Coordinates of C-alpha atoms in Angstrom, one line a residue:
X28 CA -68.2 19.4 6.1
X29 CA -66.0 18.2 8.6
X30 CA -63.0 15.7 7.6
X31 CA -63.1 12.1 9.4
X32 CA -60.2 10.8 10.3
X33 CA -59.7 7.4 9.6
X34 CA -57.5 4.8 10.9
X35 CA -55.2 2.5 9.2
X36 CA -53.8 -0.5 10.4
X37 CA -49.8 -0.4 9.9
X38 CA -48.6 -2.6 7.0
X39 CA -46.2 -4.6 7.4
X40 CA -43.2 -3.5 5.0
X41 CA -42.4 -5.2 2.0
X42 CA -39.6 -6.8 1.3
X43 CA -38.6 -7.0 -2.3
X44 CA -38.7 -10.5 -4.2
X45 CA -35.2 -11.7 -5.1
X46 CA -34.1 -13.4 -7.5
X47 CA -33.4 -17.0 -6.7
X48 CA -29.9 -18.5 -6.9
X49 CA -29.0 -19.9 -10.5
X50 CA -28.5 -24.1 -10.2
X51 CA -25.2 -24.5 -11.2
X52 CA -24.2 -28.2 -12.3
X53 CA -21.2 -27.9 -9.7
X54 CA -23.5 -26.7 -6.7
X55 CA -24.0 -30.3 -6.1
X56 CA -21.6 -32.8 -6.8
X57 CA -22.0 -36.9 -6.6
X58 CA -20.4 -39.8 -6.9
X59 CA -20.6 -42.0 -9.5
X60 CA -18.9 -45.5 -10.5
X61 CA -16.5 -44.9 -13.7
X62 CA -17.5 -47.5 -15.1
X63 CA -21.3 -46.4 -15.3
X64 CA -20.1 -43.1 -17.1
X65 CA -20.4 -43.5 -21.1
X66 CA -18.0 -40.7 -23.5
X67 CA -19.6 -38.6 -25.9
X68 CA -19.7 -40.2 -29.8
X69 CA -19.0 -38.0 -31.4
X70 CA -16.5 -36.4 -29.5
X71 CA -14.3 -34.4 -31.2
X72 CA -11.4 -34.2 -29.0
X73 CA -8.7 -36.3 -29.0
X74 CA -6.4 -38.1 -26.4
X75 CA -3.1 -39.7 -27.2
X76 CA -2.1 -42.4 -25.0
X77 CA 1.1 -40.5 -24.0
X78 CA -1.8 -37.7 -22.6
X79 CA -3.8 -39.5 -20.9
X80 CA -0.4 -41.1 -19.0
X81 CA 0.0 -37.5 -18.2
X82 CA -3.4 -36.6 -17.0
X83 CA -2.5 -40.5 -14.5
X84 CA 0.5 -39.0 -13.4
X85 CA -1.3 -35.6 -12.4
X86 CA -4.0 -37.6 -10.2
X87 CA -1.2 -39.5 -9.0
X88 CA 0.4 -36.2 -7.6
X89 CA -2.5 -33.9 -7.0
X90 CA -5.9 -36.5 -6.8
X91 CA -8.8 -36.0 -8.4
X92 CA -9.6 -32.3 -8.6
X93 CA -12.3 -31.7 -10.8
X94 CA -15.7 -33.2 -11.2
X95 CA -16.6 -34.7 -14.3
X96 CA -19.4 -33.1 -15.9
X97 CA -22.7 -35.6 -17.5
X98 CA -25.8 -35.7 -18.3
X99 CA -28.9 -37.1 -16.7
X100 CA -28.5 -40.2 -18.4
X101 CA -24.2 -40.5 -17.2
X102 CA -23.3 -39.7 -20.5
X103 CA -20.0 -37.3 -20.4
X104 CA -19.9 -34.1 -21.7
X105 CA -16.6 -32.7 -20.1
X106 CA -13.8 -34.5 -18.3
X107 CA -13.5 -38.0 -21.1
X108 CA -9.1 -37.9 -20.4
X109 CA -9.7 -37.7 -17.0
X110 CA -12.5 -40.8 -16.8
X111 CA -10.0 -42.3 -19.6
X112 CA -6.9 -41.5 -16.8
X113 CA -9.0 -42.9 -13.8
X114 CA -9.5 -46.1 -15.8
X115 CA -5.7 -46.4 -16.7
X116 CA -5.3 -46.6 -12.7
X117 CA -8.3 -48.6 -11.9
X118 CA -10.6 -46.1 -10.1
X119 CA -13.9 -46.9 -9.1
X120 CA -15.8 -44.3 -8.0
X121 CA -15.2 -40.7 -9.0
X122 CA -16.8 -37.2 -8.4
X123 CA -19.1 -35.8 -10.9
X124 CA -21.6 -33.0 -11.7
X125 CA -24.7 -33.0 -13.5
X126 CA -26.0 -30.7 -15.8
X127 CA -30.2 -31.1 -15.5
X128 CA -32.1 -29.7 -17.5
X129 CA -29.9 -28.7 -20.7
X130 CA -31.1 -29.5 -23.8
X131 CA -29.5 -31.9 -26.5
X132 CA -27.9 -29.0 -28.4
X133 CA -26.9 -27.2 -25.5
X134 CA -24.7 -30.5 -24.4
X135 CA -23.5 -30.8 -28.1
X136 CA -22.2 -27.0 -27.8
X137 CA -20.6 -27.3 -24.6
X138 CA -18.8 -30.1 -25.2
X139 CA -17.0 -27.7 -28.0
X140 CA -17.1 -24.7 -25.7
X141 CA -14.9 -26.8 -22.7
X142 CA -12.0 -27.6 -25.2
X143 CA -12.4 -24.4 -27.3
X144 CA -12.8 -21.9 -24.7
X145 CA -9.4 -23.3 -22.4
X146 CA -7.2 -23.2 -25.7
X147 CA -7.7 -19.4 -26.7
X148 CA -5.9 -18.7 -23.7
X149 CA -2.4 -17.5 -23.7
X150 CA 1.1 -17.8 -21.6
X151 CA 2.6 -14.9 -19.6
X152 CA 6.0 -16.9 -20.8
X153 CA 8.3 -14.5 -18.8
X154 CA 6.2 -16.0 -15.3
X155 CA 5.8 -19.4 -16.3
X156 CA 9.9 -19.0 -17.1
X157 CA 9.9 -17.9 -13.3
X158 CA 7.5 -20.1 -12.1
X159 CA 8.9 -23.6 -13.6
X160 CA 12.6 -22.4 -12.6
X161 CA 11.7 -22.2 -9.0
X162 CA 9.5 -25.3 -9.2
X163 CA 12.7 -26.9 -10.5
X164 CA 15.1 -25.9 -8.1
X165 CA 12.9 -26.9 -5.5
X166 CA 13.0 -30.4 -6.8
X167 CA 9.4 -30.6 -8.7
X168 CA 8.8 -32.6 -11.6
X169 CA 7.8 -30.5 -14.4
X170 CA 6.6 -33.1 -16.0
X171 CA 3.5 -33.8 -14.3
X172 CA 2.3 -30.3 -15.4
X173 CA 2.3 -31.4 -19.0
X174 CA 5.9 -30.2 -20.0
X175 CA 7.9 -32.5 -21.9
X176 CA 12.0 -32.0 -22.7
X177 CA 11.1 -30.2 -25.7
X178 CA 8.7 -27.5 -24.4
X179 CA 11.5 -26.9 -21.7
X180 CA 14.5 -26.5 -24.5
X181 CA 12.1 -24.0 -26.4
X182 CA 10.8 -22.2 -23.6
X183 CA 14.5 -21.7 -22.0
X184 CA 16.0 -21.1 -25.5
X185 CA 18.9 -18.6 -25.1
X186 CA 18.5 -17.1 -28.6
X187 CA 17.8 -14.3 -29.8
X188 CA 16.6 -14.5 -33.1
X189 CA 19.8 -13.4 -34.9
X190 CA 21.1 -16.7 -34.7
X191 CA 23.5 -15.4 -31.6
X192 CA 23.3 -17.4 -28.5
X193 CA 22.7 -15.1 -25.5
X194 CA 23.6 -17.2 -21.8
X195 CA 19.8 -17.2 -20.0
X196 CA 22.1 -16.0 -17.3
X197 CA 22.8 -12.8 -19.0
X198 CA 18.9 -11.8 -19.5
X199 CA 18.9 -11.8 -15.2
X200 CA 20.6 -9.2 -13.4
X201 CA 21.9 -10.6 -10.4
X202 CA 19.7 -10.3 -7.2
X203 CA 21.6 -8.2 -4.4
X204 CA 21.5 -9.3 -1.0
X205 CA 21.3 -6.9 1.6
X206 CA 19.9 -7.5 5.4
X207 CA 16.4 -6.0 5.6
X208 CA 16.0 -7.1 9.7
X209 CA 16.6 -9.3 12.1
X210 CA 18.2 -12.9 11.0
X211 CA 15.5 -15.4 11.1
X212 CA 15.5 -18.7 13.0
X213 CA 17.3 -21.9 11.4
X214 CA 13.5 -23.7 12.2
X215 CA 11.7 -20.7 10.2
X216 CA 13.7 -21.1 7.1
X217 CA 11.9 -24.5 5.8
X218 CA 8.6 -26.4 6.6
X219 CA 9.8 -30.3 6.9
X220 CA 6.6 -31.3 8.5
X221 CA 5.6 -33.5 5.3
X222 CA 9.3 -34.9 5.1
X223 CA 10.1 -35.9 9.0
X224 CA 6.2 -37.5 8.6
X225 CA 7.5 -39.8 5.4
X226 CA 11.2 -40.3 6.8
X227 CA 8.9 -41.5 10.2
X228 CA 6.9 -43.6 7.7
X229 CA 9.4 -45.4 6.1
X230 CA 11.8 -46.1 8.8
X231 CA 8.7 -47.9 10.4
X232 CA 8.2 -49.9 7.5
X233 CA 9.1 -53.5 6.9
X234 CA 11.0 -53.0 3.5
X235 CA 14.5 -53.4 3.1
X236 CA 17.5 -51.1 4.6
X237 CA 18.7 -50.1 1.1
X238 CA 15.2 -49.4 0.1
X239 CA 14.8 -47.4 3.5
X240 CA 17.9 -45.5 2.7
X241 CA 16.7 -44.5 -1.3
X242 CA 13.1 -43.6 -0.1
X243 CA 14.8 -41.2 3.1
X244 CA 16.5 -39.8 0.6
X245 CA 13.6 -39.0 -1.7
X246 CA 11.3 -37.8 0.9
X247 CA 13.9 -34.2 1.2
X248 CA 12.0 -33.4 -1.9
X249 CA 8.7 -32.5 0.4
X250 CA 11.1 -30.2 2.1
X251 CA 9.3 -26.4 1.5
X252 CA 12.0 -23.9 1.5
X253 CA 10.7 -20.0 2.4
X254 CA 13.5 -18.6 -0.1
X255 CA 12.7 -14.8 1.3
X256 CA 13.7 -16.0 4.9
X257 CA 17.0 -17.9 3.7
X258 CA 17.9 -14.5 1.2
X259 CA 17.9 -12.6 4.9
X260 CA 19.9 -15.6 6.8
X261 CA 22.4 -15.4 4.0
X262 CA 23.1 -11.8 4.3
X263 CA 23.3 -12.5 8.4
X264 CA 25.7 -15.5 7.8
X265 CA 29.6 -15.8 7.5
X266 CA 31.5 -16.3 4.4
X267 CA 31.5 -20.3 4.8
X268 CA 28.0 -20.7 5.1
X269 CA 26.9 -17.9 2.3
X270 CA 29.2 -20.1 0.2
X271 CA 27.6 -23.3 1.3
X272 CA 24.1 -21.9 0.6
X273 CA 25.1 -20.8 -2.8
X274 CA 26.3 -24.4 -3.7
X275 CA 22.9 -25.5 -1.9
X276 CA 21.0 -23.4 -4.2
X277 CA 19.6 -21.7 -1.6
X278 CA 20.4 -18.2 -3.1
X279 CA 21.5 -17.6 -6.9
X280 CA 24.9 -15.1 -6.8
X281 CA 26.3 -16.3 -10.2
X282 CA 23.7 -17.4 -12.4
X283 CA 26.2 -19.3 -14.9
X284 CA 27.5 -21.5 -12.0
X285 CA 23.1 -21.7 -11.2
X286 CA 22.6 -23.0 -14.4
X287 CA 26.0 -25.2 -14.9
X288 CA 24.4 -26.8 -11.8
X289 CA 20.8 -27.3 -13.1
X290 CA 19.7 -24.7 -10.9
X291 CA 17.8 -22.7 -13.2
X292 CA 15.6 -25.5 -14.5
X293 CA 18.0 -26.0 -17.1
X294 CA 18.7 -29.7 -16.6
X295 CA 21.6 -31.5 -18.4
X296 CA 18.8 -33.0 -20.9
X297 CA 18.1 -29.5 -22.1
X298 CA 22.3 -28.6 -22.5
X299 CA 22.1 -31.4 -24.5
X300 CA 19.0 -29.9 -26.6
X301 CA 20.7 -26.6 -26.8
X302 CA 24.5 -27.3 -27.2
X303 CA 26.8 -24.4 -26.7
X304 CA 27.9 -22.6 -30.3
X305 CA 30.9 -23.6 -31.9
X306 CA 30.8 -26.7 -29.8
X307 CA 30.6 -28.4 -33.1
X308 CA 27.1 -30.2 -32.9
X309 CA 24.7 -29.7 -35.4
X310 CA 26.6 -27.4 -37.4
X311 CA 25.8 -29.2 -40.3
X312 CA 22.4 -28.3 -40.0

């Protein structure tokens, strides 16, 4: 018996079903007045007022960076030290995030999870050693990141356990300065576009010339200083500017003068924390 042939009609191929995207509570983010927004009850973190003066001085600094996270109903369930911060500097309106759809336990849980969560973290104390030094020597309050006089004294303490004071200085070998190309330009060793904008800004003002003179000379701070650049100018330069930019903290050659300078984030609060042995302080302790 003879086969028939029969014709099919071409079928459009199928493409497979994805998934669809997850609705993340931060996919969206509104705005919200603070005062609407009501804390947790039973909240079980706590905020000291000297906190919450730090978290003002951080939005002071940086803004407002991160959403707060409610409920349908505006109730907070992460973010109660900043909406406590915002009031402390009269805010109005903030940014927030809602989580729809969770259910009463899973709030509850969260709320936990945020604060529990951040704290089993640790500190990589050799890089944030690096990190605040160069933060200080470029002129930046280490105090807005949380860091009070006493986290600085232990986190720079010279000792080494045995009750012998080792110099920080002498736990740094000192960098060596060699040319690696061409010396850069002056203009390419520092971004003062923030700095010339405020010194424009306050010049134009209409407050007093002392006042002019103490905010000019405040605004250098803005100054951002490309220290890999400089290291290559100072191995270009002659003996009276190398010594200049050493006194300029612009490159570290003796880390003892550094530090005798404040250089090294070790400000004279913190020699006063950590007096030099057999200075005769606290040896009756």
């Amino acid at each position: 018996m003879a086969r028939t042939n029969v014709a099919h009609a071409a079928q459009p191929a199928q493409r497979p079903v994805e998934p669809s995207a997850p609705l993340w509570p931060a996919s969206h983010i509104e705005q919200r007045a603070l005062a609407a927004l009501v804390p947790y009850a039973r909240n079980a973190r706590a905020h000291s007022d000297a906190q919450i003066a730090q978290i003002a001085a951080s939005m002071r600094e940086w803004g407002w960076t991160s959403p707060i996270l409610v409920d349908e109903t505006d109730r907070i369930i992460a973010g109660h030290g900043r909406v406590m911060a915002g009031l402390k500097l009269g805010l109005t309106d903030v940014p927030v995030i809602v989580a729809r759809g969770w259910s009463e336990s899973k709030i509850r849980a969260y709320i936990i999870a945020d604060n529990r969560l951040a704290e089993n973290a640790s500190w990589d104390e050799d890089m944030l050693r690096l990190e605040l030094a160069d933060l200080r020597i470029e002129g930046f309050d280490l105090g807005l990141m949380g860091f009070d006089a006493g986290d600085l004294a232990s986190l720079f303490d010279t000792s080494d356990g045995s009750g012998t004071e080792n110099e920080y200085s002498r736990k740094i070998e000192t960098p060596v300065y060699s040319p690696k190309g061409d010396r850069p330009a002056l203009a390419d060793l520092s971004d003062t576009g923030k700095t010339l904008a405020l010194v424009a800004a306050i010049s134009a003002s209409s407050v007093s010339d002392d006042e002019k003179l103490f905010l000019i000379s405040a605004a250098a701070r803005h100054t951002v200083f490309d220290y890999r650049r400089i290291a290559e100018y100072y191995c270009h330069a002659n003996e009276e500017m190398q010594t200049l930019m050493e006194a300029s903290a612009l490159v570290i050659i003796d880390f003892d003068k550094a530090i005798e300078g404040g250089f090294i984030g070790m400000t004279e609060q913190l020699a006063d924390l950590c007096p030099e042995p057999g200075s005769g302080e606290d040896d009756d302790e």
